Amino acid sequence: MYLKKFLFLVLSFSVFAVCLSGAPKGELIAPGVWYYHDHQESVPWDIHVVTVCLSTPSVTVETIKAGNQLRALEKTSSMVSRFDGNVVAAVNADFFQGDGMPVGAQVIQGELIKNPTIRSVFGITNTKEPFIQIVKLDAFLLTPENIRYEISYVNGARNKDNLVMFTPFVGTESPANRWGTEISTRCLDGYAVNDWFQVVVTEKSGLLGPLQKPTMIPEDGMVLSAHGKAKRFADRHIEKGDTLNLMLRLLPVNEPVYTLVGGIPRIIRDGEISIEHMEENLYEEFRTTRHPRTAVAFDKTKDTLYLMTVDGRQPRHSVGMSLDELAKYLKNLGAYQALNLDGGGSTTMVVKEKIVNKPSDATGERSVTNALLIVTRSSDPIQ
């Protein structure tokens, strides 16, 4: 017992020494994770901040999709409850469409489940380095003869001449029409983003005419669905039993990506407030009106991560922030890069399985498309 306490003190000291230039505000809720509640009565603002030392070995930054389906909604607190791990803090993440489809891309433990758009994303590499970028998908496969073919979309619409990849996040069956060739595959060693991974072809259908029945999507693999030019390529160059090499690159990021979610827009660039709403096709009122807000940011060293919420639309409790006010607050915390996430009634922060902020919807916490999670795997968590 004494040895455990000694080792924990050494770990805690190391975290402070290498991660943060000054001690973070608030309560230490897990090794390398702090929670701070800031209520400013004069405005009023009610703000919640989680600070994370990314170099803490026991901490990971994860994301989760509502209902484990691309088109689904679920409360942030519910996603926290069903995550397989010790979630010490979480916030809602991306904006979404009415059917639960996220606006931006999402990567879950190295698996890309949706294409990026022309808006910013927040991500974490396999080496726990954070980034905020507008990324572009460059995806392709290599046949056993080393012939390359472009993959147009991941879990998106299969348009004319496209080769599209469908994973279990779109459901149990391929959503494409019957006019094409569909290739069922099994992953050998899991998925990867910005790194090679391999699949083995287990079935191939549609070669002799229209598909006679829907193609089932394997739980441990994917379906490659080909139309037009892509179909002719698949019919000629891909056979049952082949091992295919796949690359899903999110440029300009070069390192393998572990976690990624979308947001709109970037609000701090290289240490300076930079509200990039016009570049990301947003209207001026979205910048200037005070709303409940959720944001993610990190410092210049890329070792300190911030999750922040501010309540709004509740005049006696908290009026919300403009994007400039949000950016200024984060910059004062030490943020060097920052991204606005979905706000309004979606804004939710969960700390140690409890919703700590006050969501603005009259019905309480809103169902959202996905969430960012801070997970600790420490054998000696703080109680």
Coordinates of N, CA and C in Angstrom, one line a residue, residues 64-213:
I64 N -16.8 8.3 -29.4 CA -17.8 7.3 -29.5 C -18.9 7.8 -30.4
K65 N -19.6 6.9 -31.1 CA -20.7 7.3 -32.0 C -22.0 6.8 -31.4
A66 N -23.0 7.7 -31.4 CA -24.3 7.4 -30.9 C -24.8 6.1 -31.5
G67 N -25.3 5.2 -30.6 CA -25.9 4.0 -31.1 C -25.0 3.1 -31.9
N68 N -23.7 3.4 -31.9 CA -22.8 2.6 -32.8 C -23.2 2.6 -34.2
Q69 N -24.0 3.6 -34.7 CA -24.5 3.7 -36.0 C -24.2 5.1 -36.6
L70 N -24.0 5.2 -37.9 CA -23.7 6.4 -38.5 C -24.8 7.4 -38.4
R71 N -26.0 6.9 -38.6 CA -27.3 7.7 -38.4 C -28.0 7.3 -37.1
A72 N -27.6 8.0 -36.1 CA -28.2 7.7 -34.8 C -27.9 8.8 -33.8
L73 N -28.7 9.1 -32.8 CA -28.6 10.1 -31.8 C -28.6 9.4 -30.4
E74 N -27.9 10.0 -29.5 CA -27.8 9.4 -28.1 C -27.3 10.5 -27.2
K75 N -27.7 10.5 -26.0 CA -27.3 11.5 -25.0 C -25.8 11.2 -24.7
T76 N -25.0 12.3 -24.4 CA -23.6 12.1 -24.0 C -23.5 11.3 -22.8
S77 N -24.3 11.5 -21.8 CA -24.2 10.7 -20.6 C -24.5 9.2 -20.8
S78 N -25.4 8.9 -21.8 CA -25.6 7.5 -22.1 C -24.4 6.9 -22.8
M79 N -23.8 7.6 -23.7 CA -22.6 7.1 -24.4 C -21.5 6.8 -23.4
V80 N -21.3 7.7 -22.4 CA -20.3 7.5 -21.3 C -20.6 6.3 -20.6
S81 N -21.9 6.0 -20.3 CA -22.3 4.8 -19.5 C -22.0 3.5 -20.2
R82 N -22.1 3.5 -21.5 CA -21.9 2.2 -22.2 C -20.5 2.1 -22.8
F83 N -19.6 3.1 -22.6 CA -18.3 2.9 -23.1 C -17.5 1.9 -22.3
D84 N -16.8 1.0 -22.9 CA -16.0 0.0 -22.2 C -14.7 0.5 -21.7
G85 N -14.8 1.2 -20.6 CA -13.6 1.8 -20.0 C -14.0 2.8 -18.9
N86 N -13.0 3.3 -18.2 CA -13.3 4.3 -17.1 C -13.2 5.7 -17.6
V87 N -14.4 6.2 -18.0 CA -14.5 7.6 -18.5 C -14.6 8.6 -17.3
V88 N -13.6 9.4 -17.3 CA -13.6 10.4 -16.2 C -14.2 11.8 -16.6
A89 N -14.2 12.0 -17.9 CA -14.8 13.3 -18.4 C -15.2 13.1 -19.8
A90 N -16.2 13.9 -20.2 CA -16.7 13.8 -21.6 C -17.4 15.1 -22.0
V91 N -17.4 15.4 -23.3 CA -18.3 16.5 -23.8 C -18.9 16.0 -25.1
N92 N -20.0 16.6 -25.5 CA -20.6 16.4 -26.8 C -19.6 16.9 -27.8
A93 N -19.7 16.4 -29.1 CA -18.7 16.8 -30.1 C -19.2 17.5 -31.3
D94 N -19.4 16.7 -32.4 CA -19.7 17.3 -33.7 C -21.2 17.8 -33.8
F95 N -21.4 18.7 -34.8 CA -22.7 19.1 -35.3 C -23.3 17.9 -36.0
F96 N -24.6 17.9 -36.3 CA -25.2 16.7 -36.9 C -26.4 17.1 -37.7
Q97 N -26.8 16.2 -38.6 CA -28.1 16.3 -39.3 C -29.2 15.7 -38.5
G98 N -30.4 15.9 -39.0 CA -31.6 15.4 -38.3 C -31.6 13.9 -38.0
D99 N -31.0 13.1 -38.9 CA -31.0 11.7 -38.8 C -29.8 11.2 -37.9
G100 N -29.1 12.1 -37.4 CA -27.9 11.7 -36.5 C -26.6 11.6 -37.3
M101 N -26.6 11.9 -38.6 CA -25.3 11.8 -39.3 C -24.4 13.0 -38.9
P102 N -23.2 12.7 -38.5 CA -22.3 13.9 -38.1 C -22.0 14.7 -39.3
V103 N -21.8 16.0 -39.1 CA -21.4 16.9 -40.2 C -20.0 16.6 -40.7
G104 N -19.1 16.4 -39.8 CA -17.7 16.1 -40.2 C -17.3 14.7 -40.1
A105 N -16.0 14.4 -40.2 CA -15.5 13.1 -40.2 C -15.5 12.6 -38.7
Q106 N -15.3 11.3 -38.6 CA -15.1 10.7 -37.3 C -14.2 9.5 -37.4
V107 N -13.2 9.4 -36.5 CA -12.3 8.2 -36.4 C -12.4 7.6 -35.0
I108 N -12.7 6.4 -34.9 CA -12.9 5.7 -33.6 C -11.8 4.6 -33.5
Q109 N -10.9 4.8 -32.6 CA -9.8 3.9 -32.3 C -9.2 3.4 -33.7
G110 N -8.9 4.4 -34.5 CA -8.2 4.1 -35.8 C -9.1 3.7 -36.9
E111 N -10.4 3.7 -36.7 CA -11.3 3.3 -37.8 C -12.1 4.6 -38.3
L112 N -11.9 4.9 -39.6 CA -12.6 6.0 -40.2 C -14.1 5.5 -40.5
I113 N -15.1 6.3 -40.0 CA -16.4 5.9 -40.2 C -17.2 6.8 -41.1
K114 N -16.6 8.0 -41.4 CA -17.2 9.0 -42.3 C -16.2 9.9 -43.0
N115 N -16.4 10.2 -44.2 CA -15.5 11.1 -44.9 C -15.5 12.5 -44.3
P116 N -14.3 13.2 -44.4 CA -14.3 14.6 -44.0 C -15.0 15.5 -44.9
T117 N -15.3 16.7 -44.5 CA -15.8 17.8 -45.3 C -14.8 18.9 -45.4
I118 N -15.2 20.1 -45.8 CA -14.3 21.3 -45.9 C -14.3 22.1 -44.6
R119 N -14.6 21.4 -43.5 CA -14.6 22.1 -42.2 C -13.6 21.4 -41.3
S120 N -13.2 22.1 -40.2 CA -12.1 21.6 -39.3 C -12.5 20.4 -38.6
V121 N -11.4 19.7 -38.2 CA -11.6 18.5 -37.3 C -10.5 18.6 -36.2
F122 N -10.8 17.9 -35.1 CA -9.9 17.8 -34.0 C -9.5 16.3 -34.0
G123 N -8.2 16.0 -33.9 CA -7.8 14.6 -33.8 C -6.6 14.4 -32.9
I124 N -6.4 13.1 -32.6 CA -5.3 12.7 -31.8 C -4.6 11.5 -32.6
T125 N -3.3 11.6 -32.7 CA -2.5 10.6 -33.4 C -2.3 9.4 -32.5
N126 N -1.8 8.3 -33.0 CA -1.4 7.1 -32.2 C -0.4 7.4 -31.2
T127 N 0.4 8.5 -31.4 CA 1.4 8.9 -30.4 C 0.9 10.0 -29.5
K128 N -0.4 10.2 -29.5 CA -1.1 11.1 -28.6 C -0.8 12.6 -28.9
E129 N -0.5 12.9 -30.1 CA -0.3 14.3 -30.5 C -1.6 14.9 -31.1
P130 N -2.1 16.0 -30.5 CA -3.3 16.6 -31.0 C -3.1 17.4 -32.2
F131 N -4.1 17.6 -33.0 CA -4.1 18.5 -34.2 C -5.5 19.0 -34.5
I132 N -5.5 20.2 -35.1 CA -6.8 20.8 -35.7 C -6.4 21.1 -37.1
Q133 N -7.2 20.6 -38.0 CA -6.9 20.7 -39.4 C -8.2 20.7 -40.2
I134 N -8.2 21.2 -41.5 CA -9.2 20.8 -42.5 C -8.5 19.7 -43.3
V135 N -9.1 18.5 -43.2 CA -8.4 17.3 -43.9 C -9.2 16.9 -45.1
K136 N -8.5 16.2 -46.0 CA -9.0 15.7 -47.2 C -8.7 14.2 -47.3
L137 N -9.7 13.4 -47.7 CA -9.5 11.9 -47.8 C -8.8 11.6 -49.1
D138 N -7.7 10.8 -49.0 CA -7.0 10.2 -50.1 C -7.0 8.7 -49.9
A139 N -7.9 8.0 -50.5 CA -8.1 6.6 -50.1 C -7.9 5.7 -51.4
F140 N -7.3 4.5 -51.2 CA -7.1 3.7 -52.4 C -6.8 2.3 -51.9
L141 N -6.9 1.3 -52.8 CA -6.5 -0.1 -52.5 C -5.5 -0.5 -53.5
L142 N -4.7 -1.5 -53.1 CA -3.7 -2.2 -54.0 C -4.1 -3.6 -54.1
T143 N -4.2 -4.1 -55.3 CA -4.5 -5.5 -55.6 C -3.2 -6.4 -55.4
P144 N -3.3 -7.7 -55.3 CA -2.1 -8.5 -55.2 C -1.1 -8.3 -56.3
E145 N -1.6 -7.7 -57.5 CA -0.7 -7.4 -58.6 C -0.1 -6.0 -58.5
N146 N -0.4 -5.3 -57.3 CA 0.0 -4.0 -57.0 C -0.6 -2.9 -57.9
I147 N -1.8 -3.2 -58.4 CA -2.6 -2.2 -59.1 C -3.5 -1.4 -58.2
R148 N -3.4 -0.1 -58.4 CA -4.0 0.8 -57.4 C -5.4 1.3 -58.0
Y149 N -6.4 1.4 -57.1 CA -7.7 2.0 -57.5 C -8.2 2.9 -56.3
E150 N -8.8 4.0 -56.7 CA -9.3 5.0 -55.7 C -10.5 4.5 -55.0
I151 N -10.6 4.8 -53.7 CA -11.8 4.6 -52.9 C -12.5 6.0 -52.8
S152 N -13.7 6.1 -53.3 CA -14.3 7.5 -53.3 C -14.8 7.9 -51.9
Y153 N -15.5 7.0 -51.2 CA -16.1 7.4 -50.0 C -16.0 6.2 -49.0
V154 N -16.1 6.6 -47.7 CA -16.3 5.6 -46.6 C -17.7 5.9 -46.1
N155 N -18.5 4.9 -46.2 CA -19.9 4.9 -45.7 C -20.7 6.1 -46.3
G156 N -20.4 6.4 -47.5 CA -21.1 7.5 -48.2 C -21.9 6.9 -49.4
A157 N -22.5 7.8 -50.2 CA -23.3 7.3 -51.3 C -22.4 6.8 -52.4
R158 N -22.8 5.7 -53.0 CA -22.1 5.1 -54.2 C -22.7 5.7 -55.4
N159 N -22.0 6.7 -56.0 CA -22.4 7.4 -57.2 C -21.8 6.7 -58.4
K160 N -22.0 7.3 -59.6 CA -21.6 6.7 -60.8 C -20.0 6.5 -60.8
D161 N -19.6 5.3 -61.2 CA -18.2 4.9 -61.3 C -17.5 4.8 -60.0
N162 N -18.1 4.9 -58.9 CA -17.5 4.9 -57.6 C -17.1 3.5 -57.1
L163 N -16.0 3.5 -56.3 CA -15.7 2.4 -55.4 C -15.9 2.9 -54.0
V164 N -16.8 2.3 -53.2 CA -17.2 2.9 -51.9 C -17.0 1.7 -50.9
M165 N -16.5 2.1 -49.7 CA -16.3 1.2 -48.6 C -17.4 1.3 -47.6
F166 N -18.1 0.2 -47.3 CA -19.2 0.2 -46.3 C -18.8 -0.6 -45.1
T167 N -18.9 -0.1 -43.9 CA -18.6 -0.8 -42.6 C -19.8 -1.0 -41.8
P168 N -19.8 -1.8 -40.7 CA -21.0 -2.0 -39.9 C -21.6 -0.8 -39.4
F169 N -21.0 0.4 -39.4 CA -21.6 1.6 -38.9 C -22.8 2.1 -39.8
V170 N -22.9 1.5 -41.0 CA -24.1 1.9 -41.9 C -25.2 0.9 -41.7
G171 N -24.9 -0.2 -41.0 CA -26.0 -1.2 -40.8 C -25.5 -2.6 -41.1
T172 N -26.4 -3.5 -41.2 CA -26.0 -4.9 -41.4 C -25.9 -5.3 -42.9
E173 N -26.5 -4.4 -43.8 CA -26.5 -4.6 -45.2 C -25.9 -3.4 -46.0
S174 N -25.3 -3.7 -47.1 CA -24.9 -2.6 -48.0 C -26.1 -1.8 -48.5
P175 N -26.0 -0.5 -48.4 CA -27.1 0.4 -48.8 C -27.1 0.7 -50.3
A176 N -26.1 0.2 -51.0 CA -26.1 0.5 -52.5 C -27.1 -0.2 -53.2
N177 N -27.5 0.3 -54.5 CA -28.5 -0.4 -55.3 C -27.9 -1.7 -55.9
R178 N -28.7 -2.4 -56.6 CA -28.3 -3.8 -57.1 C -27.4 -3.7 -58.3
W179 N -27.1 -2.5 -58.9 CA -26.4 -2.4 -60.1 C -24.9 -2.2 -59.8
G180 N -24.2 -3.3 -59.5 CA -22.8 -3.2 -59.2 C -22.2 -4.5 -58.8
T181 N -20.9 -4.5 -58.5 CA -20.2 -5.6 -57.9 C -19.9 -5.3 -56.5
E182 N -20.2 -6.3 -55.6 CA -19.9 -6.0 -54.1 C -19.0 -7.1 -53.6
I183 N -17.9 -6.7 -52.9 CA -16.9 -7.5 -52.4 C -16.9 -7.5 -50.9
S184 N -17.2 -8.7 -50.3 CA -17.1 -8.8 -48.8 C -15.7 -9.1 -48.4
T185 N -15.3 -8.5 -47.3 CA -13.9 -8.7 -46.9 C -13.8 -8.9 -45.4
R186 N -12.7 -9.5 -44.9 CA -12.4 -9.6 -43.5 C -11.1 -8.9 -43.2
C187 N -11.1 -8.0 -42.2 CA -9.9 -7.4 -41.8 C -8.9 -8.3 -41.1
L188 N -7.6 -8.2 -41.4 CA -6.6 -9.1 -40.8 C -6.2 -8.6 -39.5
D189 N -5.8 -7.3 -39.4 CA -5.3 -6.8 -38.1 C -6.0 -5.5 -37.8
G190 N -7.2 -5.3 -38.1 CA -7.9 -4.1 -37.7 C -7.7 -3.0 -38.8
Y191 N -8.4 -1.9 -38.5 CA -8.3 -0.7 -39.4 C -7.2 0.2 -39.1
A192 N -6.9 1.1 -40.0 CA -5.9 2.2 -39.7 C -6.3 3.4 -40.5
V193 N -5.9 4.5 -40.1 CA -6.0 5.8 -40.8 C -4.6 6.3 -40.9
N194 N -4.1 6.7 -42.1 CA -2.8 7.1 -42.4 C -1.7 6.0 -42.2
D195 N -2.2 4.8 -42.4 CA -1.3 3.6 -42.3 C -1.9 2.5 -43.1
W196 N -1.1 1.6 -43.6 CA -1.7 0.4 -44.4 C -2.4 -0.5 -43.5
F197 N -3.5 -1.1 -44.0 CA -4.1 -2.3 -43.4 C -4.5 -3.3 -44.5
Q198 N -4.8 -4.5 -44.1 CA -5.1 -5.5 -45.1 C -6.4 -6.2 -44.8
V199 N -7.1 -6.6 -45.9 CA -8.3 -7.3 -45.9 C -8.2 -8.5 -46.8
V200 N -9.0 -9.5 -46.5 CA -9.0 -10.7 -47.3 C -10.4 -10.8 -47.9
V201 N -10.5 -11.0 -49.2 CA -11.8 -11.1 -49.9 C -12.5 -12.4 -49.6
T202 N -13.7 -12.4 -49.0 CA -14.4 -13.6 -48.7 C -15.5 -14.0 -49.6
E203 N -16.1 -13.0 -50.3 CA -17.2 -13.2 -51.2 C -17.1 -12.1 -52.3
K204 N -17.7 -12.5 -53.5 CA -17.8 -11.5 -54.6 C -19.1 -11.8 -55.3
S205 N -19.9 -10.8 -55.5 CA -21.2 -10.9 -56.1 C -21.5 -9.8 -57.1
G206 N -22.4 -10.1 -58.1 CA -22.7 -9.1 -59.1 C -22.0 -9.2 -60.4
L207 N -21.1 -10.3 -60.5 CA -20.3 -10.4 -61.7 C -21.1 -10.7 -62.9
L208 N -22.1 -11.5 -62.8 CA -22.9 -12.0 -63.9 C -24.2 -11.2 -64.1
G209 N -24.4 -10.2 -63.4 CA -25.7 -9.4 -63.6 C -26.0 -8.7 -62.3
P210 N -27.2 -8.1 -62.2 CA -27.6 -7.3 -61.0 C -27.6 -8.2 -59.8
L211 N -27.3 -7.6 -58.6 CA -27.3 -8.4 -57.4 C -28.7 -8.9 -57.1
Q212 N -28.7 -10.2 -56.7 CA -30.0 -10.9 -56.4 C -30.5 -10.6 -55.0
K213 N -29.6 -10.2 -54.1 CA -30.0 -10.0 -52.7 C -29.0 -9.0 -52.1

